[in-house]
XYZ file of C-alpha atoms in Angstrom:
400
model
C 97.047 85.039 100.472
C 97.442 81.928 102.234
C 96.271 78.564 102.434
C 92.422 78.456 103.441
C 93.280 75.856 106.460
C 95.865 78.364 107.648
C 94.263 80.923 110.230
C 96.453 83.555 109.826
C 94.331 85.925 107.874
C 90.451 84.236 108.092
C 90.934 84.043 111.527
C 91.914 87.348 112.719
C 89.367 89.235 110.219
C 86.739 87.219 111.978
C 88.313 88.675 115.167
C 88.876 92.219 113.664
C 85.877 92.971 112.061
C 83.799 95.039 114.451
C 86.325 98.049 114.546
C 89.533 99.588 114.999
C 89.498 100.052 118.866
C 93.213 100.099 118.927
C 93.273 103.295 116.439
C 91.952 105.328 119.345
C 94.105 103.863 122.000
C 97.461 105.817 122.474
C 98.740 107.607 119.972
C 102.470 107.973 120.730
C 104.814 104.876 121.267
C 106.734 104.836 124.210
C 110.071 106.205 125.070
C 112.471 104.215 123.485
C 115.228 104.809 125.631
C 119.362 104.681 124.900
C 119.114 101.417 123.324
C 117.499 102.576 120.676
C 120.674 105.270 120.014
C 122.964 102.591 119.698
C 125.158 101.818 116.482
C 123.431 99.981 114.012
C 120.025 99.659 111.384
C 116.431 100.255 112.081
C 113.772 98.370 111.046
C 110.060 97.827 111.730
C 108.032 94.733 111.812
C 104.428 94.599 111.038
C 102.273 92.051 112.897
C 98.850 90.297 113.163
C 97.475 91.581 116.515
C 94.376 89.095 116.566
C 95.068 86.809 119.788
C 96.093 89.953 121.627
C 99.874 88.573 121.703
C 101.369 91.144 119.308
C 101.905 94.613 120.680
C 101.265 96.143 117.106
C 104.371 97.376 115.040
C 107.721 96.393 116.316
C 110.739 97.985 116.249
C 114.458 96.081 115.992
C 117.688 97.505 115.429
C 120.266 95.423 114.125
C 124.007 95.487 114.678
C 126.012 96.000 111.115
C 128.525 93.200 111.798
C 127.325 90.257 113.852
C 123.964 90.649 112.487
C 122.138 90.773 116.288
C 118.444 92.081 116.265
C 116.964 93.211 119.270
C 114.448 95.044 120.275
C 114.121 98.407 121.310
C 109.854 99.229 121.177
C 106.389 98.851 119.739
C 103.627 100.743 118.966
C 99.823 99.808 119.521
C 99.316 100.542 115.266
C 95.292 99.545 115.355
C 94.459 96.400 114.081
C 96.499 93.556 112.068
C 99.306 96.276 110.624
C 100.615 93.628 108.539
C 102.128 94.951 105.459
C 104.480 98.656 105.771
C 105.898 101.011 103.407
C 108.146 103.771 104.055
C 108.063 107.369 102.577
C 111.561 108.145 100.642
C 112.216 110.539 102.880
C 112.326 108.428 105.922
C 109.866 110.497 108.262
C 106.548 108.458 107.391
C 105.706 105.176 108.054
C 102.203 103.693 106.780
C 100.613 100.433 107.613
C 97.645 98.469 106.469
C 94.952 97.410 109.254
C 94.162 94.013 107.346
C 90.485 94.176 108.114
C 86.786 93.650 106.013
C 84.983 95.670 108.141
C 86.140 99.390 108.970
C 83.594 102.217 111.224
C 80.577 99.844 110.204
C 82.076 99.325 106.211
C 83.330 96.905 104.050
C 86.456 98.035 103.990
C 89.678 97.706 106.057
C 92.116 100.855 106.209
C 95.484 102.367 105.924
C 97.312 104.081 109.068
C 100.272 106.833 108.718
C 103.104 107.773 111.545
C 105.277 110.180 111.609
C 109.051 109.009 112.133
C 110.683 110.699 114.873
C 114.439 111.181 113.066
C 116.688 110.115 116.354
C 114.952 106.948 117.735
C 112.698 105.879 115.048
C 109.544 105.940 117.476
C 105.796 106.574 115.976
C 103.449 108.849 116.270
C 99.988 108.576 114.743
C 99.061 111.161 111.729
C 95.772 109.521 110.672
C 94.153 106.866 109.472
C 91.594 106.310 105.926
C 90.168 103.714 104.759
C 91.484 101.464 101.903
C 88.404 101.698 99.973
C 88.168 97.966 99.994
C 88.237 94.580 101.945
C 91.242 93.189 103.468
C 94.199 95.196 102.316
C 97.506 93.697 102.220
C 100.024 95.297 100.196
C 101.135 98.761 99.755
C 103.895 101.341 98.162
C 104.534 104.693 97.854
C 105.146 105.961 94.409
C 108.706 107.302 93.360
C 107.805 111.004 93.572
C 106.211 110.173 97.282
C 103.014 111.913 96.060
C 100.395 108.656 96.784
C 100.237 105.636 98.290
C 98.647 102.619 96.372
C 97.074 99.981 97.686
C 95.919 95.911 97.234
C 92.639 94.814 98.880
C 92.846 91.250 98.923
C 89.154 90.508 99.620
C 88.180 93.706 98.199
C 89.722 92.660 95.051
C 90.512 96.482 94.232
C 93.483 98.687 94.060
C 93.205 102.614 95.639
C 95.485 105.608 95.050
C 95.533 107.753 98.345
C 97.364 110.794 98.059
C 99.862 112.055 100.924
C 99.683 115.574 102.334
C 102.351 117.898 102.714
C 102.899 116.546 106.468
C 102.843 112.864 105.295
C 99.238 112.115 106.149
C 97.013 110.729 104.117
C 94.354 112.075 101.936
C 90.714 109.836 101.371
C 91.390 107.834 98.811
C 91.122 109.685 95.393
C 90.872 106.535 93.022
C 89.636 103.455 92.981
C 90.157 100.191 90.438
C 87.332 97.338 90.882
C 89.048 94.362 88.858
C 87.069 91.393 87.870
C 87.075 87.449 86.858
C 88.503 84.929 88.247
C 90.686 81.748 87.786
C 90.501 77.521 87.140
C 91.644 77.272 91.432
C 88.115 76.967 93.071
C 89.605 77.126 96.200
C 91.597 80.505 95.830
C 90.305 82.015 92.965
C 86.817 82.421 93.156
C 87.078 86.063 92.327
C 89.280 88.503 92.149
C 92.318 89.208 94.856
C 94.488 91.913 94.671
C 97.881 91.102 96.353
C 100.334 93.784 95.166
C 100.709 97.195 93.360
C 103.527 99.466 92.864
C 104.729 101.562 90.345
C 107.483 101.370 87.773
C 111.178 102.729 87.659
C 109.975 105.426 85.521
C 106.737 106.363 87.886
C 104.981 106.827 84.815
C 102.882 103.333 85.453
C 101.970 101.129 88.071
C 101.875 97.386 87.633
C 99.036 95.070 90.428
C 99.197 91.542 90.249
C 96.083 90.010 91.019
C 96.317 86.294 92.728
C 92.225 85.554 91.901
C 92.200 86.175 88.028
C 95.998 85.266 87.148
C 96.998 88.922 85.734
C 99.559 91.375 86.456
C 97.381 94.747 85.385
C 99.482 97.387 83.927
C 98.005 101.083 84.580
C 99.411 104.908 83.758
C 99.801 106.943 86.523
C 98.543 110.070 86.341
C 99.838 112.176 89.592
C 98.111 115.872 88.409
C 94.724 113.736 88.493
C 95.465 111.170 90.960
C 94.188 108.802 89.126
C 94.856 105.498 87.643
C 94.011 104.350 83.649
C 94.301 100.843 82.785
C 97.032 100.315 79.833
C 94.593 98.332 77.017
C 97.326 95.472 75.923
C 99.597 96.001 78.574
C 98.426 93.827 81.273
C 100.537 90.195 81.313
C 98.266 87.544 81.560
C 99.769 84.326 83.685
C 99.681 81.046 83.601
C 96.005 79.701 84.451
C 96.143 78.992 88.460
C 99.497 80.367 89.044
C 98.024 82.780 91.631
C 100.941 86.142 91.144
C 100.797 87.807 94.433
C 104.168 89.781 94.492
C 106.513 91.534 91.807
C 109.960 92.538 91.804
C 111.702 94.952 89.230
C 115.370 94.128 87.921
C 117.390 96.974 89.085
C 118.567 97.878 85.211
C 117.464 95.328 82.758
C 113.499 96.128 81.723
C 112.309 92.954 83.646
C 110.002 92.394 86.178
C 109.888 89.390 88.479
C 106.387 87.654 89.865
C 106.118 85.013 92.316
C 103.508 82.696 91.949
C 101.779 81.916 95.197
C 99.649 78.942 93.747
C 102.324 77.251 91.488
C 105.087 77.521 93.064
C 106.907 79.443 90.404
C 109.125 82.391 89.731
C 107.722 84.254 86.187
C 110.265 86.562 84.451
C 108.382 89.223 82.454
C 109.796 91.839 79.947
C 108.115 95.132 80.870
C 108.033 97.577 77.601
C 108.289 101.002 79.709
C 107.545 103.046 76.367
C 104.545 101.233 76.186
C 103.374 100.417 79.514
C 103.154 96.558 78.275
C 104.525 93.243 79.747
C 105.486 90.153 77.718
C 106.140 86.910 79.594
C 109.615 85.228 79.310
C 110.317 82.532 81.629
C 108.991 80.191 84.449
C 111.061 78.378 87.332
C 109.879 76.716 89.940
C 111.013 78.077 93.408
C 111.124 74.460 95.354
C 113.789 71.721 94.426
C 112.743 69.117 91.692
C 111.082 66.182 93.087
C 109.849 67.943 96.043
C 105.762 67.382 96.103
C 104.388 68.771 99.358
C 101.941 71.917 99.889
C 103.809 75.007 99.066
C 102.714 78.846 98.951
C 105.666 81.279 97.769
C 105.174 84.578 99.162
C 107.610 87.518 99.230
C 110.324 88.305 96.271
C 113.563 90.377 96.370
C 115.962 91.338 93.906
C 120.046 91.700 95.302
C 120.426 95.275 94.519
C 123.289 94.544 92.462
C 120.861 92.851 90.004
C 122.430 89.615 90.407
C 120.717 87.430 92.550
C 116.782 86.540 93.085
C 115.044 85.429 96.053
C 111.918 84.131 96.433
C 110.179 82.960 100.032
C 108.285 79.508 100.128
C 105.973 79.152 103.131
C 105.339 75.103 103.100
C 108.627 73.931 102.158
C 109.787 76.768 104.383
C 112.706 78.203 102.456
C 114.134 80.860 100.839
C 114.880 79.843 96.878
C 118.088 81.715 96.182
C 118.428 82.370 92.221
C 121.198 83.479 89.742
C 120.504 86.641 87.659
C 122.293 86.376 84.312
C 123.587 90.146 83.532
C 122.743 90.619 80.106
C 119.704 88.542 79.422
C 117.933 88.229 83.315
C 117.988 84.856 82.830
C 117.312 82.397 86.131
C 119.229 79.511 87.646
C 118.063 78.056 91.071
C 121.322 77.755 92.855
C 120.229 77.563 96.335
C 117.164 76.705 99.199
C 117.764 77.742 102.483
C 115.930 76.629 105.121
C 114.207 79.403 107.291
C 114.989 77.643 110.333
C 111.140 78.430 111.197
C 107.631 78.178 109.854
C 105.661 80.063 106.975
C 108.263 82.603 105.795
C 105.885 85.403 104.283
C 108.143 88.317 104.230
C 111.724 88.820 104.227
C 114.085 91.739 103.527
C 117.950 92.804 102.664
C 119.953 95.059 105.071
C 121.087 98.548 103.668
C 124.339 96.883 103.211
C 123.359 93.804 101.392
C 125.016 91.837 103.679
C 122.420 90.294 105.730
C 118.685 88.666 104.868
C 116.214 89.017 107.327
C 113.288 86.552 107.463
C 109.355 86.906 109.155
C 108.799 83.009 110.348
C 104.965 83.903 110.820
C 103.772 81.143 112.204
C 106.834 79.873 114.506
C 107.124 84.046 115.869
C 110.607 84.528 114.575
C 112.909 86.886 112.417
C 116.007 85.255 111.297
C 119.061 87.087 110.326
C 121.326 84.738 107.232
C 124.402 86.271 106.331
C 124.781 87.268 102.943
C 127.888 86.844 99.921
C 127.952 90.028 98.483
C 129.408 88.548 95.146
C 127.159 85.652 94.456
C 124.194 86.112 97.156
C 124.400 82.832 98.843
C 122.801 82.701 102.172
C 124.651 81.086 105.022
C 122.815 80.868 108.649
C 124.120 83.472 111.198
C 122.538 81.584 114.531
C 121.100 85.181 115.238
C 117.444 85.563 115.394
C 114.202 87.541 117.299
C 111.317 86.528 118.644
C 108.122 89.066 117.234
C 104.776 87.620 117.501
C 103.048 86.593 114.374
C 105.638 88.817 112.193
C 104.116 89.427 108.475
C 106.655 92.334 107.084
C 109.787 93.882 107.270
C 110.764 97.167 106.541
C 114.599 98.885 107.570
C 114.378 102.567 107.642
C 117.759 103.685 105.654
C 117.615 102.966 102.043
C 120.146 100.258 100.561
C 123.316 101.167 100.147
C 125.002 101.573 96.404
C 127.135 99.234 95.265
């Protein structure tokens, strides 16, 4: 979540909340033409639509070497599709519509699209709700039988499951969490900001941003259900605010950034157990540096050896040093985003490029990255996508 003085999300639920008049509008993006047949990566960028100056859910392809994005469609997605996840087998996109109020509820909802294979356009499967206010995060599980999702205002988590054709199912499962934290201003009660599940798929881990926990819960895919994990759950720092997690790529660690802190936790995860243990805290903005700062997205290098972390304030990306055997961080870099409010970024399929959302300056920024010690080094190339909030490529990353 943001700060309260920032628009970006009170704002357009005000805005948003008497329906999703855009769900029935067009189901089929246009043609995307030759362009979109060119060499190069596809990705999607989810938006905030309040304003009317987003089209809805872009999509950028980006040349391999030079790093150039540009554009080659959109899709009208419904309301606010902020926050994207991809099905493993790269024919279903789903989107939340970051909303409180869905068909008359208190609720916002979840879209699908089927991925046409050649040009990556969308085409609308269905739509459910989330089961809960505001959503803003979601995965698919590793077996790509549910998708799980955060309602921030809601302060719940929801298990969906995902048809044979990649639509989605009413939700099947729903987890109410409750308390709160020491922030009055941002943790009044609870606010769900993330939830995915482990390397294993046997558990899924939520961090919740209102009550300072990272909930640990088994999955149970023949029920579709979720149980919580008594002991497991890691319990943060009082007003650290953990809104996103990361999972080391082979050591058992787990990564949370701290939206409220502005910190970087390192937390052993026990996947015999289902339990976390924290290790380590690092602050994400140089020392010294005492101005208003929300981190919001987190990465790990798939090589393991190299952290990044987003900071929307101080408007850079904190670039950190994995060590191999123990996990252990050093901050050895912040990169300006050359824009404002950096809430999302992502790595190419290669590795060799970081892409940034600029939400509040309308840009997505393209750094080059060193493959052996992840340095990020400005590449002058950049897009302009209104309000931009997440960033998805459609081809997996590459092995290394």
């Amino acid at each position: 979540m943001t700060d309260p003085r920032d628009p970006s999300r009170r704002d357009f639920l005000a805005a948003s909340a008497f329906s999703l008049l855009g769900l029935a509008r067009g189901s089929e993006s246009p043609p995307l033409g030759d362009e979109a047949q060119a060499d190069g990566d596809l990705f999607y960028v989810g938006t905030y639509t309040e304003g009317g100056r987003s089209e809805g859910i872009y999509l950028v392809r980006m040349d391999r070497r030079s790093g150039q994005p540009r554009r080659v469609g959109s899709v009208d997605a419904g309301a606010n599709p902020s926050f994207l996840a991809i099905h493993p087998n790269g024919r279903v996109l789903y989107a939340v519509n970051e909303l409180e109020q869905y068909k008359g509820r208190a609720t916002g909802a979840v879209s699908a699209f089927a991925i046409e294979r050649d040009t990556g356009a969308l085409t609308r499967l269905n739509e459910q709700p989330s089961e809960g206010g505001a959503p803003c995060y979601l995965s698919v599980d590793r077996s790509a039988q549910v998708v799980l999702v955060a309602n921030y205002v809601g302060g719940s988590i929801a298990l969906l499951p995902i048809q044979p054709n990649g639509a989605l199912a009413p939700a099947a499962h729903v987890v109410q969490h409750t308390g709160k934290g020491p922030n009055a201003e941002h943790q009044k009660a609870p606010h769900a900001h993330c939830v995915l599940a482990d390397p294993s798929n046997r558990f899924v881990l939520a961090a919740d941003l209102g009550v300072d926990r990272v909930f640990v819960y088994r999955l149970d895919l023949d029920g579709k259900s979720l149980r919580h994990v008594e002991g497991g759950d890691a319990v943060m720092r009082p007003g650290a605010g953990p809104r996103h997690l990361a999972f080391h790529p082979t050591l058992p660690l787990v990564f949370v950034a701290n939206e409220l802190d502005s910190t970087v936790a390192t937390l052993r995860f026990d996947a015999e157990r289902g339990a976390l243990s924290p290790l380590d805290t690092r602050s994400t903005v140089p020392a010294g540096w005492t101005g208003t700062n929300y981190p919001g997205d987190i990465h790990v290098a798939a090589t393991g050896r190299t952290l990044y972390v987003s900071n929307r304030g101080h408007n850079s990306i904190a670039v950190f040093s994995v060590a191999a055997s123990t996990g252990a961080l050093v901050l050895d870099q912040v990169v300006s985003t050359e824009g404002d409010w950096p809430r999302n970024f992502s790595l190419d399929p290669t590795g060799r490029w970081l892409l940034v959302a600029n939400q509040r300056s309308d840009s997505v920024v393209v750094f080059g990255c060193d493959p052996e010690n992840g340095r990020l080094t400005p590449s002058g190339q950049r897009i302009e996508i209104p309000r931009p909030v997440c960033l998805r490529f459609l081809a997996p990353p590459l092995p290394h």
